[in-house]
Amino acid sequence: MQYLLKSFSNISLAIFLMGMAACSDASKIAEELTPRQGSVVTLDVYKSATCGCCTKWVDHIQLDGFSANIHHSADLNAIKNKYNIAPKYQSCHTAVSSQGYVFEGHIPSRFISQFLENPPNGSLGLSVPGMPMGSPGMEVGGRFMPYQVLLLKENGSTEVFAVVDTAEEQYNNGQRP
């Protein structure tokens, strides 16, 4: 009897898994998972070949589980225009998710993960305009300048997505990885 129950449960499990695979678009599900959920999210990062702070920002997101495809663009303005990033929200690099969301500038990876877990309706992505001292990739000694992470909306408006008052608030556990 035990053998029959064990065999039945293995068969049931196999049928269930085959049904799940047949009824779902596995690539779409994997694409929507964030690094926190165990799947790697890849961002296309457009930057200058000579920008050191952009390279440090890429290191930051990779330490938090993201993957990055680096594109050294001779015309970053064309990239920013393509993704409708207004000049006042621009920074030195632009990252784009496979879903088309944009992440402009030195955004802490924790906020990219939060955004991707539940993208607000009508949103383009996030931005940290300029290059705030102490933001990921812009670390200089112990100096830090508070800044805001802005939610970019399709209609051209923005709202504050997060306020970063201390360097520790940039990281998930309050400490740099």
PDB file of N, CA and C in Angstrom, residues 17-118:
ATOM      1  N   LEU A  17       3.721  19.199 -12.728  1.00  0.00           N
ATOM      2  CA  LEU A  17       4.821  19.984 -13.286  1.00  0.00           C
ATOM      3  C   LEU A  17       4.713  20.112 -14.805  1.00  0.00           C
ATOM      4  N   MET A  18       4.299  19.031 -15.486  1.00  0.00           N
ATOM      5  CA  MET A  18       4.125  19.114 -16.931  1.00  0.00           C
ATOM      6  C   MET A  18       3.003  20.081 -17.279  1.00  0.00           C
ATOM      7  N   GLY A  19       1.941  20.064 -16.504  1.00  0.00           N
ATOM      8  CA  GLY A  19       0.829  20.989 -16.725  1.00  0.00           C
ATOM      9  C   GLY A  19       1.246  22.429 -16.530  1.00  0.00           C
ATOM     10  N   MET A  20       2.036  22.677 -15.510  1.00  0.00           N
ATOM     11  CA  MET A  20       2.516  24.037 -15.258  1.00  0.00           C
ATOM     12  C   MET A  20       3.395  24.514 -16.409  1.00  0.00           C
ATOM     13  N   ALA A  21       4.242  23.645 -16.896  1.00  0.00           N
ATOM     14  CA  ALA A  21       5.131  24.030 -17.999  1.00  0.00           C
ATOM     15  C   ALA A  21       4.335  24.297 -19.271  1.00  0.00           C
ATOM     16  N   ALA A  22       3.308  23.504 -19.518  1.00  0.00           N
ATOM     17  CA  ALA A  22       2.519  23.666 -20.737  1.00  0.00           C
ATOM     18  C   ALA A  22       1.616  24.886 -20.684  1.00  0.00           C
ATOM     19  N   CYS A  23       1.162  25.245 -19.488  1.00  0.00           N
ATOM     20  CA  CYS A  23       0.175  26.319 -19.348  1.00  0.00           C
ATOM     21  C   CYS A  23       0.771  27.681 -19.052  1.00  0.00           C
ATOM     22  N   SER A  24       2.065  27.770 -18.976  1.00  0.00           N
ATOM     23  CA  SER A  24       2.635  29.074 -18.640  1.00  0.00           C
ATOM     24  C   SER A  24       3.757  29.431 -19.589  1.00  0.00           C
ATOM     25  N   ASP A  25       3.982  30.713 -19.681  1.00  0.00           N
ATOM     26  CA  ASP A  25       5.099  31.205 -20.473  1.00  0.00           C
ATOM     27  C   ASP A  25       6.277  31.347 -19.517  1.00  0.00           C
ATOM     28  N   ALA A  26       7.090  30.322 -19.402  1.00  0.00           N
ATOM     29  CA  ALA A  26       8.164  30.288 -18.409  1.00  0.00           C
ATOM     30  C   ALA A  26       9.157  31.427 -18.589  1.00  0.00           C
ATOM     31  N   SER A  27       9.430  31.805 -19.831  1.00  0.00           N
ATOM     32  CA  SER A  27      10.394  32.878 -20.030  1.00  0.00           C
ATOM     33  C   SER A  27       9.858  34.197 -19.493  1.00  0.00           C
ATOM     34  N   LYS A  28       8.560  34.443 -19.643  1.00  0.00           N
ATOM     35  CA  LYS A  28       7.978  35.686 -19.126  1.00  0.00           C
ATOM     36  C   LYS A  28       8.018  35.695 -17.597  1.00  0.00           C
ATOM     37  N   ILE A  29       7.694  34.565 -16.983  1.00  0.00           N
ATOM     38  CA  ILE A  29       7.729  34.483 -15.528  1.00  0.00           C
ATOM     39  C   ILE A  29       9.140  34.734 -15.031  1.00  0.00           C
ATOM     40  N   ALA A  30      10.138  34.090 -15.629  1.00  0.00           N
ATOM     41  CA  ALA A  30      11.526  34.279 -15.201  1.00  0.00           C
ATOM     42  C   ALA A  30      11.963  35.722 -15.397  1.00  0.00           C
ATOM     43  N   GLU A  31      11.489  36.344 -16.470  1.00  0.00           N
ATOM     44  CA  GLU A  31      11.887  37.712 -16.780  1.00  0.00           C
ATOM     45  C   GLU A  31      11.357  38.695 -15.739  1.00  0.00           C
ATOM     46  N   GLU A  32      10.192  38.370 -15.151  1.00  0.00           N
ATOM     47  CA  GLU A  32       9.569  39.298 -14.216  1.00  0.00           C
ATOM     48  C   GLU A  32      10.091  39.141 -12.788  1.00  0.00           C
ATOM     49  N   LEU A  33      10.850  38.104 -12.519  1.00  0.00           N
ATOM     50  CA  LEU A  33      11.396  37.921 -11.184  1.00  0.00           C
ATOM     51  C   LEU A  33      12.535  38.896 -10.939  1.00  0.00           C
ATOM     52  N   THR A  34      12.642  39.368  -9.716  1.00  0.00           N
ATOM     53  CA  THR A  34      13.737  40.263  -9.356  1.00  0.00           C
ATOM     54  C   THR A  34      14.829  39.461  -8.674  1.00  0.00           C
ATOM     55  N   PRO A  35      16.030  40.020  -8.512  1.00  0.00           N
ATOM     56  CA  PRO A  35      17.115  39.278  -7.878  1.00  0.00           C
ATOM     57  C   PRO A  35      16.744  38.756  -6.493  1.00  0.00           C
ATOM     58  N   ARG A  36      15.922  39.468  -5.762  1.00  0.00           N
ATOM     59  CA  ARG A  36      15.525  39.039  -4.418  1.00  0.00           C
ATOM     60  C   ARG A  36      14.749  37.727  -4.456  1.00  0.00           C
ATOM     61  N   GLN A  37      14.079  37.448  -5.571  1.00  0.00           N
ATOM     62  CA  GLN A  37      13.264  36.262  -5.689  1.00  0.00           C
ATOM     63  C   GLN A  37      14.047  35.089  -6.271  1.00  0.00           C
ATOM     64  N   GLY A  38      15.321  35.270  -6.498  1.00  0.00           N
ATOM     65  CA  GLY A  38      16.146  34.159  -6.916  1.00  0.00           C
ATOM     66  C   GLY A  38      16.473  34.098  -8.398  1.00  0.00           C
ATOM     67  N   SER A  39      15.968  35.005  -9.182  1.00  0.00           N
ATOM     68  CA  SER A  39      16.280  35.016 -10.612  1.00  0.00           C
ATOM     69  C   SER A  39      17.107  36.254 -10.921  1.00  0.00           C
ATOM     70  N   VAL A  40      17.989  36.138 -11.866  1.00  0.00           N
ATOM     71  CA  VAL A  40      18.848  37.261 -12.225  1.00  0.00           C
ATOM     72  C   VAL A  40      18.123  38.169 -13.219  1.00  0.00           C
ATOM     73  N   VAL A  41      18.072  39.442 -12.903  1.00  0.00           N
ATOM     74  CA  VAL A  41      17.524  40.450 -13.806  1.00  0.00           C
ATOM     75  C   VAL A  41      18.701  41.089 -14.535  1.00  0.00           C
ATOM     76  N   THR A  42      18.600  41.153 -15.849  1.00  0.00           N
ATOM     77  CA  THR A  42      19.656  41.757 -16.652  1.00  0.00           C
ATOM     78  C   THR A  42      19.211  43.136 -17.093  1.00  0.00           C
ATOM     79  N   LEU A  43      20.101  44.106 -16.907  1.00  0.00           N
ATOM     80  CA  LEU A  43      19.863  45.465 -17.365  1.00  0.00           C
ATOM     81  C   LEU A  43      20.842  45.787 -18.481  1.00  0.00           C
ATOM     82  N   ASP A  44      20.343  46.442 -19.528  1.00  0.00           N
ATOM     83  CA  ASP A  44      21.220  46.986 -20.559  1.00  0.00           C
ATOM     84  C   ASP A  44      21.655  48.349 -20.062  1.00  0.00           C
ATOM     85  N   VAL A  45      22.954  48.538 -19.882  1.00  0.00           N
ATOM     86  CA  VAL A  45      23.492  49.782 -19.342  1.00  0.00           C
ATOM     87  C   VAL A  45      24.228  50.528 -20.451  1.00  0.00           C
ATOM     88  N   TYR A  46      23.765  51.750 -20.704  1.00  0.00           N
ATOM     89  CA  TYR A  46      24.363  52.618 -21.715  1.00  0.00           C
ATOM     90  C   TYR A  46      25.194  53.670 -21.006  1.00  0.00           C
ATOM     91  N   LYS A  47      26.488  53.725 -21.315  1.00  0.00           N
ATOM     92  CA  LYS A  47      27.402  54.624 -20.631  1.00  0.00           C
ATOM     93  C   LYS A  47      28.573  54.971 -21.534  1.00  0.00           C
ATOM     94  N   SER A  48      29.340  55.948 -21.112  1.00  0.00           N
ATOM     95  CA  SER A  48      30.574  56.291 -21.814  1.00  0.00           C
ATOM     96  C   SER A  48      31.643  55.254 -21.460  1.00  0.00           C
ATOM     97  N   ALA A  49      32.486  54.949 -22.397  1.00  0.00           N
ATOM     98  CA  ALA A  49      33.560  53.970 -22.158  1.00  0.00           C
ATOM     99  C   ALA A  49      34.551  54.464 -21.106  1.00  0.00           C
ATOM    100  N   THR A  50      34.626  55.762 -20.902  1.00  0.00           N
ATOM    101  CA  THR A  50      35.628  56.331 -19.995  1.00  0.00           C
ATOM    102  C   THR A  50      35.081  56.724 -18.629  1.00  0.00           C
ATOM    103  N   CYS A  51      33.808  56.484 -18.373  1.00  0.00           N
ATOM    104  CA  CYS A  51      33.198  56.946 -17.116  1.00  0.00           C
ATOM    105  C   CYS A  51      33.429  55.955 -15.979  1.00  0.00           C
ATOM    106  N   GLY A  52      34.261  56.338 -15.020  1.00  0.00           N
ATOM    107  CA  GLY A  52      34.570  55.477 -13.880  1.00  0.00           C
ATOM    108  C   GLY A  52      33.421  55.322 -12.907  1.00  0.00           C
ATOM    109  N   CYS A  53      32.637  56.391 -12.689  1.00  0.00           N
ATOM    110  CA  CYS A  53      31.533  56.287 -11.729  1.00  0.00           C
ATOM    111  C   CYS A  53      30.445  55.354 -12.256  1.00  0.00           C
ATOM    112  N   CYS A  54      30.253  55.322 -13.563  1.00  0.00           N
ATOM    113  CA  CYS A  54      29.283  54.396 -14.155  1.00  0.00           C
ATOM    114  C   CYS A  54      29.729  52.948 -13.935  1.00  0.00           C
ATOM    115  N   THR A  55      31.008  52.705 -14.108  1.00  0.00           N
ATOM    116  CA  THR A  55      31.553  51.364 -13.882  1.00  0.00           C
ATOM    117  C   THR A  55      31.359  50.953 -12.424  1.00  0.00           C
ATOM    118  N   LYS A  56      31.575  51.892 -11.493  1.00  0.00           N
ATOM    119  CA  LYS A  56      31.365  51.588 -10.069  1.00  0.00           C
ATOM    120  C   LYS A  56      29.889  51.306  -9.792  1.00  0.00           C
ATOM    121  N   TRP A  57      28.980  52.028 -10.459  1.00  0.00           N
ATOM    122  CA  TRP A  57      27.547  51.777 -10.265  1.00  0.00           C
ATOM    123  C   TRP A  57      27.186  50.379 -10.776  1.00  0.00           C
ATOM    124  N   VAL A  58      27.745  49.986 -11.920  1.00  0.00           N
ATOM    125  CA  VAL A  58      27.502  48.638 -12.438  1.00  0.00           C
ATOM    126  C   VAL A  58      27.997  47.603 -11.428  1.00  0.00           C
ATOM    127  N   ASP A  59      29.165  47.827 -10.841  1.00  0.00           N
ATOM    128  CA  ASP A  59      29.668  46.916  -9.795  1.00  0.00           C
ATOM    129  C   ASP A  59      28.663  46.827  -8.643  1.00  0.00           C
ATOM    130  N   HIS A  60      28.081  47.962  -8.262  1.00  0.00           N
ATOM    131  CA  HIS A  60      27.097  48.011  -7.174  1.00  0.00           C
ATOM    132  C   HIS A  60      25.887  47.131  -7.487  1.00  0.00           C
ATOM    133  N   ILE A  61      25.315  47.274  -8.688  1.00  0.00           N
ATOM    134  CA  ILE A  61      24.114  46.478  -8.991  1.00  0.00           C
ATOM    135  C   ILE A  61      24.448  44.999  -9.124  1.00  0.00           C
ATOM    136  N   GLN A  62      25.639  44.694  -9.627  1.00  0.00           N
ATOM    137  CA  GLN A  62      26.040  43.293  -9.750  1.00  0.00           C
ATOM    138  C   GLN A  62      26.240  42.650  -8.380  1.00  0.00           C
ATOM    139  N   LEU A  63      26.750  43.401  -7.419  1.00  0.00           N
ATOM    140  CA  LEU A  63      26.902  42.871  -6.055  1.00  0.00           C
ATOM    141  C   LEU A  63      25.547  42.543  -5.433  1.00  0.00           C
ATOM    142  N   ASP A  64      24.498  43.192  -5.919  1.00  0.00           N
ATOM    143  CA  ASP A  64      23.162  42.936  -5.392  1.00  0.00           C
ATOM    144  C   ASP A  64      22.374  41.959  -6.258  1.00  0.00           C
ATOM    145  N   GLY A  65      23.046  41.268  -7.180  1.00  0.00           N
ATOM    146  CA  GLY A  65      22.408  40.187  -7.913  1.00  0.00           C
ATOM    147  C   GLY A  65      21.941  40.499  -9.315  1.00  0.00           C
ATOM    148  N   PHE A  66      22.114  41.724  -9.781  1.00  0.00           N
ATOM    149  CA  PHE A  66      21.743  42.054 -11.156  1.00  0.00           C
ATOM    150  C   PHE A  66      22.863  41.642 -12.107  1.00  0.00           C
ATOM    151  N   SER A  67      22.490  41.457 -13.356  1.00  0.00           N
ATOM    152  CA  SER A  67      23.454  41.251 -14.426  1.00  0.00           C
ATOM    153  C   SER A  67      23.383  42.485 -15.319  1.00  0.00           C
ATOM    154  N   ALA A  68      24.492  42.822 -15.969  1.00  0.00           N
ATOM    155  CA  ALA A  68      24.515  44.019 -16.813  1.00  0.00           C
ATOM    156  C   ALA A  68      25.152  43.722 -18.163  1.00  0.00           C
ATOM    157  N   ASN A  69      24.459  44.134 -19.215  1.00  0.00           N
ATOM    158  CA  ASN A  69      25.030  44.152 -20.558  1.00  0.00           C
ATOM    159  C   ASN A  69      25.465  45.588 -20.799  1.00  0.00           C
ATOM    160  N   ILE A  70      26.761  45.798 -20.933  1.00  0.00           N
ATOM    161  CA  ILE A  70      27.306  47.151 -21.076  1.00  0.00           C
ATOM    162  C   ILE A  70      27.352  47.551 -22.546  1.00  0.00           C
ATOM    163  N   HIS A  71      26.867  48.761 -22.827  1.00  0.00           N
ATOM    164  CA  HIS A  71      26.908  49.334 -24.171  1.00  0.00           C
ATOM    165  C   HIS A  71      27.608  50.682 -24.071  1.00  0.00           C
ATOM    166  N   HIS A  72      28.749  50.817 -24.714  1.00  0.00           N
ATOM    167  CA  HIS A  72      29.466  52.091 -24.730  1.00  0.00           C
ATOM    168  C   HIS A  72      28.960  52.890 -25.925  1.00  0.00           C
ATOM    169  N   SER A  73      28.168  53.882 -25.613  1.00  0.00           N
ATOM    170  CA  SER A  73      27.510  54.663 -26.650  1.00  0.00           C
ATOM    171  C   SER A  73      28.252  55.965 -26.912  1.00  0.00           C
ATOM    172  N   ALA A  74      28.388  56.301 -28.181  1.00  0.00           N
ATOM    173  CA  ALA A  74      28.996  57.582 -28.555  1.00  0.00           C
ATOM    174  C   ALA A  74      27.982  58.716 -28.444  1.00  0.00           C
ATOM    175  N   ASP A  75      26.691  58.373 -28.387  1.00  0.00           N
ATOM    176  CA  ASP A  75      25.639  59.379 -28.311  1.00  0.00           C
ATOM    177  C   ASP A  75      24.628  59.004 -27.231  1.00  0.00           C
ATOM    178  N   LEU A  76      24.965  59.305 -25.985  1.00  0.00           N
ATOM    179  CA  LEU A  76      24.072  58.981 -24.873  1.00  0.00           C
ATOM    180  C   LEU A  76      22.787  59.798 -24.926  1.00  0.00           C
ATOM    181  N   ASN A  77      22.840  61.008 -25.493  1.00  0.00           N
ATOM    182  CA  ASN A  77      21.618  61.813 -25.614  1.00  0.00           C
ATOM    183  C   ASN A  77      20.570  61.112 -26.463  1.00  0.00           C
ATOM    184  N   ALA A  78      20.994  60.413 -27.501  1.00  0.00           N
ATOM    185  CA  ALA A  78      20.057  59.673 -28.341  1.00  0.00           C
ATOM    186  C   ALA A  78      19.365  58.568 -27.544  1.00  0.00           C
ATOM    187  N   ILE A  79      20.114  57.909 -26.662  1.00  0.00           N
ATOM    188  CA  ILE A  79      19.542  56.860 -25.806  1.00  0.00           C
ATOM    189  C   ILE A  79      18.506  57.481 -24.871  1.00  0.00           C
ATOM    190  N   LYS A  80      18.873  58.572 -24.223  1.00  0.00           N
ATOM    191  CA  LYS A  80      17.975  59.237 -23.283  1.00  0.00           C
ATOM    192  C   LYS A  80      16.716  59.748 -23.982  1.00  0.00           C
ATOM    193  N   ASN A  81      16.868  60.273 -25.196  1.00  0.00           N
ATOM    194  CA  ASN A  81      15.709  60.715 -25.977  1.00  0.00           C
ATOM    195  C   ASN A  81      14.824  59.538 -26.371  1.00  0.00           C
ATOM    196  N   LYS A  82      15.439  58.435 -26.761  1.00  0.00           N
ATOM    197  CA  LYS A  82      14.683  57.232 -27.143  1.00  0.00           C
ATOM    198  C   LYS A  82      13.773  56.763 -26.016  1.00  0.00           C
ATOM    199  N   TYR A  83      14.262  56.882 -24.770  1.00  0.00           N
ATOM    200  CA  TYR A  83      13.490  56.409 -23.617  1.00  0.00           C
ATOM    201  C   TYR A  83      12.753  57.538 -22.886  1.00  0.00           C
ATOM    202  N   ASN A  84      12.650  58.705 -23.539  1.00  0.00           N
ATOM    203  CA  ASN A  84      11.869  59.837 -23.009  1.00  0.00           C
ATOM    204  C   ASN A  84      12.320  60.316 -21.636  1.00  0.00           C
ATOM    205  N   ILE A  85      13.613  60.396 -21.432  1.00  0.00           N
ATOM    206  CA  ILE A  85      14.151  60.920 -20.172  1.00  0.00           C
ATOM    207  C   ILE A  85      14.438  62.407 -20.378  1.00  0.00           C
ATOM    208  N   ALA A  86      13.634  63.244 -19.741  1.00  0.00           N
ATOM    209  CA  ALA A  86      13.775  64.696 -19.890  1.00  0.00           C
ATOM    210  C   ALA A  86      15.142  65.133 -19.356  1.00  0.00           C
ATOM    211  N   PRO A  87      15.726  66.184 -19.947  1.00  0.00           N
ATOM    212  CA  PRO A  87      17.062  66.635 -19.528  1.00  0.00           C
ATOM    213  C   PRO A  87      17.212  66.875 -18.024  1.00  0.00           C
ATOM    214  N   LYS A  88      16.191  67.401 -17.370  1.00  0.00           N
ATOM    215  CA  LYS A  88      16.329  67.688 -15.934  1.00  0.00           C
ATOM    216  C   LYS A  88      16.371  66.431 -15.067  1.00  0.00           C
ATOM    217  N   TYR A  89      16.084  65.259 -15.645  1.00  0.00           N
ATOM    218  CA  TYR A  89      16.131  63.999 -14.898  1.00  0.00           C
ATOM    219  C   TYR A  89      17.311  63.123 -15.319  1.00  0.00           C
ATOM    220  N   GLN A  90      18.171  63.634 -16.177  1.00  0.00           N
ATOM    221  CA  GLN A  90      19.265  62.834 -16.720  1.00  0.00           C
ATOM    222  C   GLN A  90      20.481  62.792 -15.805  1.00  0.00           C
ATOM    223  N   SER A  91      21.289  61.757 -16.039  1.00  0.00           N
ATOM    224  CA  SER A  91      22.558  61.566 -15.344  1.00  0.00           C
ATOM    225  C   SER A  91      23.549  61.024 -16.372  1.00  0.00           C
ATOM    226  N   CYS A  92      24.594  60.369 -15.898  1.00  0.00           N
ATOM    227  CA  CYS A  92      25.663  59.940 -16.805  1.00  0.00           C
ATOM    228  C   CYS A  92      25.436  58.581 -17.455  1.00  0.00           C
ATOM    229  N   HIS A  93      24.510  57.764 -16.950  1.00  0.00           N
ATOM    230  CA  HIS A  93      24.254  56.468 -17.571  1.00  0.00           C
ATOM    231  C   HIS A  93      22.770  56.143 -17.506  1.00  0.00           C
ATOM    232  N   THR A  94      22.348  55.264 -18.396  1.00  0.00           N
ATOM    233  CA  THR A  94      20.949  54.837 -18.483  1.00  0.00           C
ATOM    234  C   THR A  94      20.930  53.319 -18.529  1.00  0.00           C
ATOM    235  N   ALA A  95      20.110  52.714 -17.667  1.00  0.00           N
ATOM    236  CA  ALA A  95      19.929  51.261 -17.686  1.00  0.00           C
ATOM    237  C   ALA A  95      18.483  50.976 -18.098  1.00  0.00           C
ATOM    238  N   VAL A  96      18.297  49.889 -18.839  1.00  0.00           N
ATOM    239  CA  VAL A  96      16.972  49.538 -19.334  1.00  0.00           C
ATOM    240  C   VAL A  96      16.726  48.054 -19.058  1.00  0.00           C
ATOM    241  N   SER A  97      15.563  47.755 -18.465  1.00  0.00           N
ATOM    242  CA  SER A  97      15.201  46.365 -18.191  1.00  0.00           C
ATOM    243  C   SER A  97      14.623  45.723 -19.444  1.00  0.00           C
ATOM    244  N   SER A  98      14.484  44.417 -19.421  1.00  0.00           N
ATOM    245  CA  SER A  98      13.926  43.701 -20.571  1.00  0.00           C
ATOM    246  C   SER A  98      12.468  44.083 -20.815  1.00  0.00           C
ATOM    247  N   GLN A  99      11.802  44.622 -19.785  1.00  0.00           N
ATOM    248  CA  GLN A  99      10.417  45.072 -19.937  1.00  0.00           C
ATOM    249  C   GLN A  99      10.340  46.502 -20.467  1.00  0.00           C
ATOM    250  N   GLY A 100      11.510  47.157 -20.630  1.00  0.00           N
ATOM    251  CA  GLY A 100      11.534  48.509 -21.159  1.00  0.00           C
ATOM    252  C   GLY A 100      11.538  49.609 -20.110  1.00  0.00           C
ATOM    253  N   TYR A 101      11.615  49.260 -18.841  1.00  0.00           N
ATOM    254  CA  TYR A 101      11.696  50.278 -17.792  1.00  0.00           C
ATOM    255  C   TYR A 101      13.105  50.867 -17.763  1.00  0.00           C
ATOM    256  N   VAL A 102      13.190  52.175 -17.513  1.00  0.00           N
ATOM    257  CA  VAL A 102      14.476  52.859 -17.501  1.00  0.00           C
ATOM    258  C   VAL A 102      14.897  53.191 -16.076  1.00  0.00           C
ATOM    259  N   PHE A 103      16.204  53.147 -15.862  1.00  0.00           N
ATOM    260  CA  PHE A 103      16.796  53.473 -14.567  1.00  0.00           C
ATOM    261  C   PHE A 103      17.951  54.418 -14.860  1.00  0.00           C
ATOM    262  N   GLU A 104      17.701  55.696 -14.607  1.00  0.00           N
ATOM    263  CA  GLU A 104      18.619  56.755 -14.999  1.00  0.00           C
ATOM    264  C   GLU A 104      19.460  57.194 -13.815  1.00  0.00           C
ATOM    265  N   GLY A 105      20.774  57.058 -13.955  1.00  0.00           N
ATOM    266  CA  GLY A 105      21.682  57.578 -12.941  1.00  0.00           C
ATOM    267  C   GLY A 105      22.003  56.610 -11.820  1.00  0.00           C
ATOM    268  N   HIS A 106      22.466  57.178 -10.730  1.00  0.00           N
ATOM    269  CA  HIS A 106      23.046  56.415  -9.619  1.00  0.00           C
ATOM    270  C   HIS A 106      21.992  55.938  -8.621  1.00  0.00           C
ATOM    271  N   ILE A 107      21.052  55.152  -9.113  1.00  0.00           N
ATOM    272  CA  ILE A 107      19.962  54.616  -8.291  1.00  0.00           C
ATOM    273  C   ILE A 107      20.477  53.418  -7.505  1.00  0.00           C
ATOM    274  N   PRO A 108      20.258  53.398  -6.177  1.00  0.00           N
ATOM    275  CA  PRO A 108      20.615  52.195  -5.421  1.00  0.00           C
ATOM    276  C   PRO A 108      19.833  50.984  -5.936  1.00  0.00           C
ATOM    277  N   SER A 109      20.493  49.862  -6.041  1.00  0.00           N
ATOM    278  CA  SER A 109      19.871  48.655  -6.591  1.00  0.00           C
ATOM    279  C   SER A 109      18.646  48.226  -5.801  1.00  0.00           C
ATOM    280  N   ARG A 110      18.617  48.516  -4.505  1.00  0.00           N
ATOM    281  CA  ARG A 110      17.451  48.107  -3.708  1.00  0.00           C
ATOM    282  C   ARG A 110      16.175  48.754  -4.218  1.00  0.00           C
ATOM    283  N   PHE A 111      16.262  49.987  -4.734  1.00  0.00           N
ATOM    284  CA  PHE A 111      15.072  50.674  -5.241  1.00  0.00           C
ATOM    285  C   PHE A 111      14.696  50.161  -6.633  1.00  0.00           C
ATOM    286  N   ILE A 112      15.669  49.723  -7.404  1.00  0.00           N
ATOM    287  CA  ILE A 112      15.357  49.095  -8.688  1.00  0.00           C
ATOM    288  C   ILE A 112      14.593  47.799  -8.431  1.00  0.00           C
ATOM    289  N   SER A 113      15.051  47.018  -7.463  1.00  0.00           N
ATOM    290  CA  SER A 113      14.351  45.776  -7.110  1.00  0.00           C
ATOM    291  C   SER A 113      12.928  46.059  -6.644  1.00  0.00           C
ATOM    292  N   GLN A 114      12.763  47.056  -5.769  1.00  0.00           N
ATOM    293  CA  GLN A 114      11.420  47.407  -5.289  1.00  0.00           C
ATOM    294  C   GLN A 114      10.524  47.790  -6.457  1.00  0.00           C
ATOM    295  N   PHE A 115      11.046  48.602  -7.360  1.00  0.00           N
ATOM    296  CA  PHE A 115      10.263  49.034  -8.512  1.00  0.00           C
ATOM    297  C   PHE A 115       9.842  47.829  -9.354  1.00  0.00           C
ATOM    298  N   LEU A 116      10.792  46.950  -9.674  1.00  0.00           N
ATOM    299  CA  LEU A 116      10.496  45.812 -10.545  1.00  0.00           C
ATOM    300  C   LEU A 116       9.549  44.805  -9.901  1.00  0.00           C
ATOM    301  N   GLU A 117       9.513  44.757  -8.579  1.00  0.00           N
ATOM    302  CA  GLU A 117       8.583  43.856  -7.898  1.00  0.00           C
ATOM    303  C   GLU A 117       7.136  44.276  -8.131  1.00  0.00           C
ATOM    304  N   ASN A 118       6.896  45.583  -8.315  1.00  0.00           N
ATOM    305  CA  ASN A 118       5.539  46.078  -8.500  1.00  0.00           C
ATOM    306  C   ASN A 118       5.579  47.420  -9.235  1.00  0.00           C
TER     307      ASN A 118
END
